[in-house]
Amino acid sequence: MKYIILFILYISFFNASSQNTYDIRDPAENFGTKCSECLYVLNNIPTEVNRGIDVDEHQNIFFFMSDADWFYHLIKKGGDGLAIDLVLKNQYSCASDKVEYKNYISKGHLLPPIYLKDIKKNSVLTEEGGIIIKIGTIPDEYINLDYELNLVILKNKYCCQYTVLFNIRRYKWDLLDMGLFADSIMYKTKINDSGTGSQRIVIVSKKKMKFSVPFEKSKTSYSTEDIKPLYDSLMLNDYEIKKISIRAYSSVEGSTNYNLELQNKRAISIVKALQSYQNQEIEYEITTAENWMEFYYDINQTKYSELGSLSKKEIKKRLTDEVYLAELEPYLSKHRKAIIEIEFEKKEHKDMTDSELVSAFNKSVNNNDNVKMQELLDLAFSRIINGKSPNNFLGSFEIPNQLEFGSLMNNKDVYKYFLDLEDVQTTYQSMLQLNEMLPNNRKIAYNIISLKFLLWINGDVEMDPLLFKKEIKKLRSVGISSELVNRILVNYDIVMAEQYMIIRDYRNKDKMLKDIYYKYKNSSPNSSDLLKIAQFFVAYGKYDWAIKLLKPYVTQVDSDEDLLFYYINLTIIDLDITKKSEYKRILLNAIDINKERFCNLFNSTSKGGISFQILDNEVLKMNYCESCN
């Protein structure tokens, strides 16, 4: 994961005070003429050119820019230079007023400027064509304090730009999961292990279902009988529940602690009731919150809209009036609910040992019973990925090399690949052989393209990109859905954009970006895809595209947490967006879903936050001080 500092322009001039401004001059009413050249260059620097500041273990301050040529377009004369303004977090306490500038150039502690002559002495060029410059040192009295560094750009010693730096996560491109076809499409993905902080590989092939369950106001628990209609509606048949994730919401009136405790009891009672229908232990995850997001949304444009301008504490006080509370009950009743996501997996024959499973498979081979063979092969794979059988167990299942077993051979090769028993090249060659046996099999055709793509990006095979694109599109003619074909085409555009970027062909790079944007603008992608595409756009400076892409998916109470927080990362510094009433609801939802993560956004950039200086925004400061202080 890579962190890059995003620059946000902020220019403001004030009357000078007693603080030392060195030889830096205030352009004042002559700003347009004194700074025109500087602003022209800044406005024309490509969005792909990154800039930022870092501090090493010796407290040396470094400025970096990914394109040295553009830097020297900006800083090219003796009086051109850079300076640092050091700002402290304690200036932004909830008890203090808005931070004011001490003079036309500083709202903190201004460090000595560095000009072109010394910049050249203190700079090094990177192999990629960038530049790194030592521009100062943190004063001893600030080393142990929580601070941030703002950048001042000087033109002929005039202060032409004061820049607050925000820490926005930027990612290099990452491919969408293309997966491989067995009986259905399967994916191999990485997930974070919350216990160790490491990542582990999981095979995504389980069924999932998501739905909402309303809570009755006076009901505190759910029995087996209460849950039976829900359980019957799942129509599990050959499946059982593997995991349940519940977001339990209360309405906003009453004690917060009581509300959260009540929702937790309700959620646990649902899990226990579902557990009573099966022996396999159900994993579960429960989060609880008061449903502030939907409360603010529902009262908007009603006679109760005045509540929208009040704090949570003030609203709760108003709702102690029983008459007023009764009037609002039709709205509040809709806010008490659980958003439940259930993950299923196929039931196992627990009475069958591994050796008995192999014997049953061999018997099915002799009987040419493909259906039974597939069922037993799936069971073996399930046991392996759940750690109940060793990885080499799959080798015990011998499939005759015959036409009628071609589909089974495909599935076994896919399973071996996902279990790391075979690499990409070996699996690709196996698929080519299967394709000769079953030339019109859509699953094998898809697997060949998916594996060939991986070989291409790993540099293991050379091919003409345009011809390969035609091969990808041909998958539609063998019955592969447009959705899956588009996923591969998006990956193709991602790879080509990177290649064009390397040779600085910005025109063709932008063409690839547009292709991706319009493919996803009119589709219904999953949360993982959305996040990857948004991160990809941000890596290429297309923040507005990422914001537009994510916006429709972050306005619901059951929004994906990572999508929601990434959207906030991209928008929280935009005053035009944050002043809107709907943004307040988005922030409240983020607080309800993960308050600690929300509060950490306001940490200093060196501690992983976006910046504590976003507390200059009164809307953000109110939410922060109410929820985090």
GROMACS .gro file of C-alpha atoms in nm, residues 142-487:
model
  346
  142TYR     CA    1   0.868   2.056   1.780
  143ILE     CA    2   1.008   1.704   1.742
  144ASN     CA    3   0.785   1.542   2.005
  145LEU     CA    4   0.473   1.741   1.917
  146ASP     CA    5   0.193   1.644   1.679
  147TYR     CA    6   0.246   1.863   1.373
  148GLU     CA    7   0.187   1.891   1.000
  149LEU     CA    8   0.388   2.064   0.730
  150ASN     CA    9   0.234   2.303   0.478
  151LEU     CA   10   0.420   2.408   0.166
  152VAL     CA   11   0.480   2.764   0.045
  153ILE     CA   12   0.582   2.819  -0.319
  154LEU     CA   13   0.780   3.135  -0.384
  155LYS     CA   14   0.824   3.320  -0.712
  156ASN     CA   15   1.085   3.597  -0.709
  157LYS     CA   16   1.052   3.577  -0.328
  158TYR     CA   17   0.677   3.649  -0.347
  159CYS     CA   18   0.442   3.409  -0.168
  160CYS     CA   19   0.240   3.278  -0.463
  161GLN     CA   20   0.086   2.966  -0.314
  162TYR     CA   21   0.019   2.836   0.036
  163THR     CA   22  -0.056   2.466   0.019
  164VAL     CA   23  -0.220   2.253   0.287
  165LEU     CA   24  -0.121   1.890   0.235
  166PHE     CA   25  -0.372   1.612   0.279
  167ASN     CA   26  -0.289   1.245   0.308
  168ILE     CA   27  -0.508   1.069   0.053
  169ARG     CA   28  -0.444   0.703  -0.014
  170ARG     CA   29  -0.338   0.652  -0.373
  171TYR     CA   30  -0.293   0.306  -0.518
  172LYS     CA   31  -0.119   0.181  -0.825
  173TRP     CA   32  -0.341  -0.028  -1.046
  174ASP     CA   33  -0.467  -0.362  -0.929
  175LEU     CA   34  -0.651  -0.603  -1.154
  176LEU     CA   35  -1.008  -0.707  -1.096
  177ASP     CA   36  -1.050  -1.071  -1.000
  178MET     CA   37  -1.117  -1.260  -1.324
  179GLY     CA   38  -1.144  -1.599  -1.160
  180LEU     CA   39  -1.172  -1.935  -1.334
  181PHE     CA   40  -1.471  -2.149  -1.425
  182ALA     CA   41  -1.534  -2.481  -1.256
  183ASP     CA   42  -1.908  -2.551  -1.234
  184SER     CA   43  -1.943  -2.178  -1.171
  185ILE     CA   44  -1.702  -1.886  -1.162
  186MET     CA   45  -1.459  -1.899  -0.868
  187TYR     CA   46  -1.220  -1.638  -0.733
  188LYS     CA   47  -0.900  -1.653  -0.536
  189THR     CA   48  -0.857  -1.339  -0.330
  190LYS     CA   49  -0.668  -1.193  -0.035
  191ILE     CA   50  -0.837  -1.089   0.287
  192ASN     CA   51  -0.695  -0.918   0.594
  193ASP     CA   52  -0.655  -1.123   0.908
  194SER     CA   53  -0.769  -0.892   1.188
  195GLY     CA   54  -0.587  -1.099   1.447
  196THR     CA   55  -0.239  -1.088   1.296
  197GLY     CA   56  -0.260  -0.797   1.053
  198SER     CA   57  -0.138  -1.029   0.776
  199GLN     CA   58  -0.319  -1.143   0.463
  200ARG     CA   59  -0.437  -1.490   0.374
  201ILE     CA   60  -0.572  -1.647   0.057
  202VAL     CA   61  -0.934  -1.759   0.045
  203ILE     CA   62  -1.133  -1.929  -0.228
  204VAL     CA   63  -1.454  -1.738  -0.298
  205SER     CA   64  -1.709  -1.990  -0.420
  206LYS     CA   65  -1.977  -1.980  -0.152
  207LYS     CA   66  -2.332  -1.856  -0.192
  208LYS     CA   67  -2.432  -1.532  -0.019
  209MET     CA   68  -2.762  -1.365   0.058
  210LYS     CA   69  -2.837  -1.020   0.200
  211PHE     CA   70  -3.168  -0.896   0.338
  212SER     CA   71  -3.330  -0.674   0.601
  213VAL     CA   72  -3.532  -0.786   0.906
  214PRO     CA   73  -3.748  -0.526   1.088
  215PHE     CA   74  -3.746  -0.517   1.468
  216GLU     CA   75  -4.063  -0.473   1.670
  217LYS     CA   76  -4.036  -0.192   1.923
  218SER     CA   77  -4.099  -0.400   2.234
  219LYS     CA   78  -3.941  -0.725   2.117
  220THR     CA   79  -3.603  -0.803   2.273
  221SER     CA   80  -3.537  -1.158   2.152
  222TYR     CA   81  -3.622  -1.396   1.869
  223SER     CA   82  -3.709  -1.760   1.921
  224THR     CA   83  -3.675  -2.058   1.689
  225GLU     CA   84  -4.044  -2.022   1.602
  226ASP     CA   85  -3.998  -1.654   1.517
  227ILE     CA   86  -3.712  -1.735   1.281
  228LYS     CA   87  -3.866  -2.042   1.114
  229PRO     CA   88  -4.036  -1.846   0.831
  230LEU     CA   89  -3.702  -1.678   0.759
  231TYR     CA   90  -3.514  -2.009   0.767
  232ASP     CA   91  -3.769  -2.177   0.541
  233SER     CA   92  -3.744  -1.891   0.292
  234LEU     CA   93  -3.371  -1.956   0.253
  235MET     CA   94  -3.446  -2.293   0.089
  236LEU     CA   95  -3.108  -2.431   0.191
  237ASN     CA   96  -3.152  -2.789   0.067
  238ASP     CA   97  -2.791  -2.901   0.010
  239TYR     CA   98  -2.644  -2.597   0.186
  240GLU     CA   99  -2.590  -2.490   0.544
  241ILE     CA  100  -2.510  -2.154   0.698
  242LYS     CA  101  -2.137  -2.085   0.726
  243LYS     CA  102  -2.133  -1.727   0.854
  244ILE     CA  103  -2.374  -1.448   0.949
  245SER     CA  104  -2.291  -1.077   0.953
  246ILE     CA  105  -2.550  -0.856   1.122
  247ARG     CA  106  -2.570  -0.479   1.138
  248ALA     CA  107  -2.835  -0.415   1.403
  249TYR     CA  108  -2.992  -0.068   1.411
  250SER     CA  109  -3.205   0.100   1.674
  251SER     CA  110  -3.409   0.416   1.635
  252VAL     CA  111  -3.243   0.724   1.781
  253GLU     CA  112  -3.458   0.801   2.087
  254GLY     CA  113  -3.350   0.694   2.435
  255SER     CA  114  -3.015   0.610   2.591
  256THR     CA  115  -2.743   0.524   2.341
  257ASN     CA  116  -2.592   0.258   2.566
  258TYR     CA  117  -2.931   0.095   2.616
  259ASN     CA  118  -3.006   0.105   2.243
  260LEU     CA  119  -2.679  -0.061   2.148
  261GLU     CA  120  -2.713  -0.327   2.418
  262LEU     CA  121  -3.068  -0.401   2.303
  263GLN     CA  122  -2.962  -0.437   1.940
  264ASN     CA  123  -2.679  -0.671   2.035
  265LYS     CA  124  -2.921  -0.894   2.228
  266ARG     CA  125  -3.162  -0.901   1.935
  267ALA     CA  126  -2.885  -0.991   1.690
  268ILE     CA  127  -2.747  -1.269   1.911
  269SER     CA  128  -3.095  -1.414   1.954
  270ILE     CA  129  -3.131  -1.431   1.573
  271VAL     CA  130  -2.799  -1.616   1.544
  272LYS     CA  131  -2.895  -1.862   1.819
  273ALA     CA  132  -3.234  -1.927   1.661
  274LEU     CA  133  -3.074  -2.004   1.323
  275GLN     CA  134  -2.808  -2.217   1.492
  276SER     CA  135  -3.082  -2.442   1.633
  277TYR     CA  136  -3.160  -2.561   1.279
  278GLN     CA  137  -2.814  -2.707   1.208
  279ASN     CA  138  -2.527  -2.882   1.386
  280GLN     CA  139  -2.246  -2.703   1.202
  281GLU     CA  140  -2.139  -2.407   1.417
  282ILE     CA  141  -2.221  -2.070   1.262
  283GLU     CA  142  -1.956  -1.798   1.263
  284TYR     CA  143  -2.105  -1.457   1.329
  285GLU     CA  144  -2.014  -1.091   1.337
  286ILE     CA  145  -2.238  -0.825   1.492
  287THR     CA  146  -2.218  -0.446   1.478
  288THR     CA  147  -2.472  -0.218   1.643
  289ALA     CA  148  -2.563   0.146   1.588
  290GLU     CA  149  -2.836   0.403   1.621
  291ASN     CA  150  -2.988   0.472   1.281
  292TRP     CA  151  -2.905   0.841   1.251
  293MET     CA  152  -2.851   0.833   0.877
  294GLU     CA  153  -3.206   0.727   0.791
  295PHE     CA  154  -3.348   0.949   1.065
  296TYR     CA  155  -3.200   1.263   0.911
  297TYR     CA  156  -3.298   1.145   0.564
  298ASP     CA  157  -3.662   1.075   0.656
  299ILE     CA  158  -3.726   1.401   0.841
  300ASN     CA  159  -3.579   1.606   0.557
  301GLN     CA  160  -3.849   1.811   0.382
  302THR     CA  161  -4.108   1.730   0.651
  303LYS     CA  162  -4.242   1.954   0.926
  304TYR     CA  163  -3.974   1.801   1.149
  305SER     CA  164  -3.688   1.914   0.922
  306GLU     CA  165  -3.575   2.164   1.187
  307LEU     CA  166  -3.426   1.868   1.373
  308GLY     CA  167  -3.171   1.834   1.094
  309SER     CA  168  -2.980   2.137   1.221
  310LEU     CA  169  -2.957   2.004   1.579
  311SER     CA  170  -2.690   1.790   1.740
  312LYS     CA  171  -2.761   1.432   1.844
  313LYS     CA  172  -2.779   1.538   2.208
  314GLU     CA  173  -3.032   1.810   2.130
  315ILE     CA  174  -3.248   1.573   1.925
  316LYS     CA  175  -3.252   1.311   2.200
  317LYS     CA  176  -3.366   1.578   2.444
  318ARG     CA  177  -3.653   1.676   2.212
  319LEU     CA  178  -3.756   1.312   2.183
  320THR     CA  179  -3.810   1.282   2.559
  321ASP     CA  180  -4.142   1.458   2.496
  322GLU     CA  181  -4.382   1.162   2.469
  323VAL     CA  182  -4.631   1.346   2.247
  324TYR     CA  183  -4.359   1.457   2.008
  325LEU     CA  184  -4.209   1.107   2.014
  326ALA     CA  185  -4.546   0.953   1.925
  327GLU     CA  186  -4.574   1.185   1.625
  328LEU     CA  187  -4.237   1.066   1.499
  329GLU     CA  188  -4.302   0.696   1.562
  330PRO     CA  189  -4.408   0.623   1.198
  331TYR     CA  190  -4.058   0.730   1.095
  332LEU     CA  191  -3.873   0.573   1.387
  333SER     CA  192  -4.040   0.236   1.340
  334LYS     CA  193  -3.869   0.199   1.001
  335HIS     CA  194  -3.527   0.256   1.156
  336ARG     CA  195  -3.532  -0.046   1.389
  337LYS     CA  196  -3.395  -0.332   1.184
  338ALA     CA  197  -3.111  -0.568   1.110
  339ILE     CA  198  -2.920  -0.587   0.782
  340ILE     CA  199  -2.823  -0.953   0.761
  341GLU     CA  200  -2.574  -1.112   0.524
  342ILE     CA  201  -2.557  -1.492   0.527
  343GLU     CA  202  -2.283  -1.700   0.367
  344PHE     CA  203  -2.362  -2.061   0.278
  345GLU     CA  204  -2.155  -2.365   0.194
  346LYS     CA  205  -2.247  -2.712   0.074
  347LYS     CA  206  -2.329  -2.969   0.338
  348GLU     CA  207  -2.065  -3.233   0.395
  349HIS     CA  208  -2.110  -3.607   0.435
  350LYS     CA  209  -1.953  -3.612   0.778
  351ASP     CA  210  -1.995  -3.987   0.809
  352MET     CA  211  -1.760  -4.047   0.511
  353THR     CA  212  -1.382  -4.067   0.566
  354ASP     CA  213  -1.131  -3.950   0.304
  355SER     CA  214  -1.061  -4.307   0.190
  356GLU     CA  215  -1.433  -4.381   0.167
  357LEU     CA  216  -1.477  -4.066  -0.038
  358VAL     CA  217  -1.211  -4.182  -0.287
  359SER     CA  218  -1.372  -4.529  -0.306
  360ALA     CA  219  -1.713  -4.375  -0.374
  361PHE     CA  220  -1.558  -4.159  -0.647
  362ASN     CA  221  -1.393  -4.458  -0.816
  363LYS     CA  222  -1.723  -4.644  -0.808
  364SER     CA  223  -1.891  -4.346  -0.977
  365VAL     CA  224  -1.621  -4.350  -1.247
  366ASN     CA  225  -1.696  -4.716  -1.320
  367ASN     CA  226  -2.066  -4.633  -1.342
  368ASN     CA  227  -2.001  -4.327  -1.567
  369ASP     CA  228  -2.198  -4.123  -1.311
  370ASN     CA  229  -2.071  -3.773  -1.387
  371VAL     CA  230  -2.311  -3.604  -1.146
  372LYS     CA  231  -2.195  -3.813  -0.851
  373MET     CA  232  -1.830  -3.775  -0.953
  374GLN     CA  233  -1.866  -3.398  -0.953
  375GLU     CA  234  -2.043  -3.399  -0.617
  376LEU     CA  235  -1.762  -3.602  -0.458
  377LEU     CA  236  -1.487  -3.397  -0.623
  378ASP     CA  237  -1.652  -3.078  -0.492
  379LEU     CA  238  -1.671  -3.231  -0.146
  380ALA     CA  239  -1.300  -3.316  -0.153
  381PHE     CA  240  -1.215  -2.960  -0.259
  382SER     CA  241  -1.438  -2.818   0.016
  383ARG     CA  242  -1.266  -3.033   0.277
  384ILE     CA  243  -0.923  -2.916   0.161
  385ILE     CA  244  -0.998  -2.542   0.163
  386ASN     CA  245  -1.159  -2.576   0.506
  387GLY     CA  246  -0.846  -2.748   0.640
  388LYS     CA  247  -1.015  -3.085   0.699
  389SER     CA  248  -0.813  -3.277   0.439
  390PRO     CA  249  -0.454  -3.232   0.314
  391ASN     CA  250  -0.383  -3.044  -0.011
  392ASN     CA  251  -0.251  -3.355  -0.187
  393PHE     CA  252  -0.583  -3.530  -0.123
  394LEU     CA  253  -0.707  -3.406  -0.461
  395GLY     CA  254  -0.442  -3.620  -0.633
  396SER     CA  255  -0.629  -3.932  -0.515
  397PHE     CA  256  -0.912  -3.861  -0.760
  398GLU     CA  257  -0.819  -4.011  -1.098
  399ILE     CA  258  -1.033  -3.894  -1.390
  400PRO     CA  259  -1.011  -4.092  -1.718
  401ASN     CA  260  -0.882  -3.884  -2.010
  402GLN     CA  261  -1.203  -3.923  -2.208
  403LEU     CA  262  -1.438  -3.681  -2.381
  404GLU     CA  263  -1.732  -3.746  -2.148
  405PHE     CA  264  -1.519  -3.649  -1.847
  406GLY     CA  265  -1.380  -3.327  -2.001
  407SER     CA  266  -1.583  -3.097  -1.776
  408LEU     CA  267  -1.466  -3.284  -1.466
  409MET     CA  268  -1.105  -3.259  -1.581
  410ASN     CA  269  -1.149  -2.883  -1.619
  411ASN     CA  270  -1.287  -2.855  -1.266
  412LYS     CA  271  -1.005  -3.059  -1.117
  413ASP     CA  272  -0.742  -2.845  -1.293
  414VAL     CA  273  -0.911  -2.531  -1.160
  415TYR     CA  274  -0.915  -2.672  -0.807
  416LYS     CA  275  -0.546  -2.766  -0.832
  417TYR     CA  276  -0.461  -2.414  -0.946
  418PHE     CA  277  -0.651  -2.255  -0.658
  419LEU     CA  278  -0.479  -2.486  -0.412
  420ASP     CA  279  -0.138  -2.386  -0.554
  421LEU     CA  280  -0.077  -2.743  -0.668
  422GLU     CA  281  -0.019  -2.613  -1.022
  423ASP     CA  282   0.114  -2.278  -1.145
  424VAL     CA  283  -0.038  -2.052  -1.411
  425GLN     CA  284   0.170  -2.192  -1.699
  426THR     CA  285   0.094  -2.557  -1.616
  427THR     CA  286  -0.278  -2.489  -1.577
  428TYR     CA  287  -0.280  -2.292  -1.903
  429GLN     CA  288  -0.122  -2.583  -2.093
  430SER     CA  289  -0.377  -2.823  -1.941
  431MET     CA  290  -0.659  -2.596  -2.057
  432LEU     CA  291  -0.519  -2.585  -2.411
  433GLN     CA  292  -0.521  -2.966  -2.420
  434LEU     CA  293  -0.878  -2.975  -2.289
  435ASN     CA  294  -0.977  -2.722  -2.554
  436GLU     CA  295  -0.866  -2.967  -2.824
  437MET     CA  296  -1.095  -3.226  -2.668
  438LEU     CA  297  -1.387  -2.982  -2.612
  439PRO     CA  298  -1.334  -2.693  -2.856
  440ASN     CA  299  -1.673  -2.530  -2.793
  441ASN     CA  300  -1.674  -2.546  -2.414
  442ARG     CA  301  -1.735  -2.190  -2.288
  443LYS     CA  302  -1.580  -2.252  -1.945
  444ILE     CA  303  -1.256  -2.384  -2.089
  445ALA     CA  304  -1.245  -2.094  -2.338
  446TYR     CA  305  -1.287  -1.846  -2.052
  447ASN     CA  306  -1.018  -2.016  -1.843
  448ILE     CA  307  -0.770  -2.003  -2.132
  449ILE     CA  308  -0.816  -1.627  -2.173
  450SER     CA  309  -0.802  -1.562  -1.797
  451LEU     CA  310  -0.480  -1.761  -1.756
  452LYS     CA  311  -0.329  -1.616  -2.073
  453PHE     CA  312  -0.393  -1.270  -1.932
  454LEU     CA  313  -0.197  -1.355  -1.617
  455LEU     CA  314   0.091  -1.491  -1.826
  456TRP     CA  315   0.088  -1.168  -2.030
  457ILE     CA  316   0.114  -0.930  -1.735
  458ASN     CA  317   0.380  -1.149  -1.572
  459GLY     CA  318   0.589  -1.125  -1.890
  460ASP     CA  319   0.576  -1.501  -1.951
  461VAL     CA  320   0.426  -1.473  -2.298
  462GLU     CA  321   0.460  -1.219  -2.578
  463MET     CA  322   0.159  -1.124  -2.785
  464ASP     CA  323   0.002  -0.847  -2.987
  465PRO     CA  324  -0.227  -0.650  -2.748
  466LEU     CA  325  -0.478  -0.567  -3.024
  467LEU     CA  326  -0.510  -0.931  -3.131
  468PHE     CA  327  -0.548  -1.037  -2.768
  469LYS     CA  328  -0.827  -0.783  -2.722
  470LYS     CA  329  -1.011  -0.946  -3.013
  471GLU     CA  330  -0.967  -1.287  -2.848
  472ILE     CA  331  -1.122  -1.151  -2.529
  473LYS     CA  332  -1.423  -1.011  -2.715
  474LYS     CA  333  -1.476  -1.347  -2.891
  475LEU     CA  334  -1.571  -1.500  -2.555
  476ARG     CA  335  -1.919  -1.356  -2.604
  477SER     CA  336  -1.965  -1.577  -2.910
  478VAL     CA  337  -1.915  -1.894  -2.701
  479GLY     CA  338  -2.170  -1.791  -2.438
  480ILE     CA  339  -1.968  -1.597  -2.179
  481SER     CA  340  -2.175  -1.313  -2.033
  482SER     CA  341  -2.096  -0.952  -2.124
  483GLU     CA  342  -2.039  -0.882  -1.753
  484LEU     CA  343  -1.749  -1.129  -1.734
  485VAL     CA  344  -1.607  -1.023  -2.070
  486ASN     CA  345  -1.616  -0.659  -1.960
  487ARG     CA  346  -1.423  -0.744  -1.644
   0.00000   0.00000   0.00000
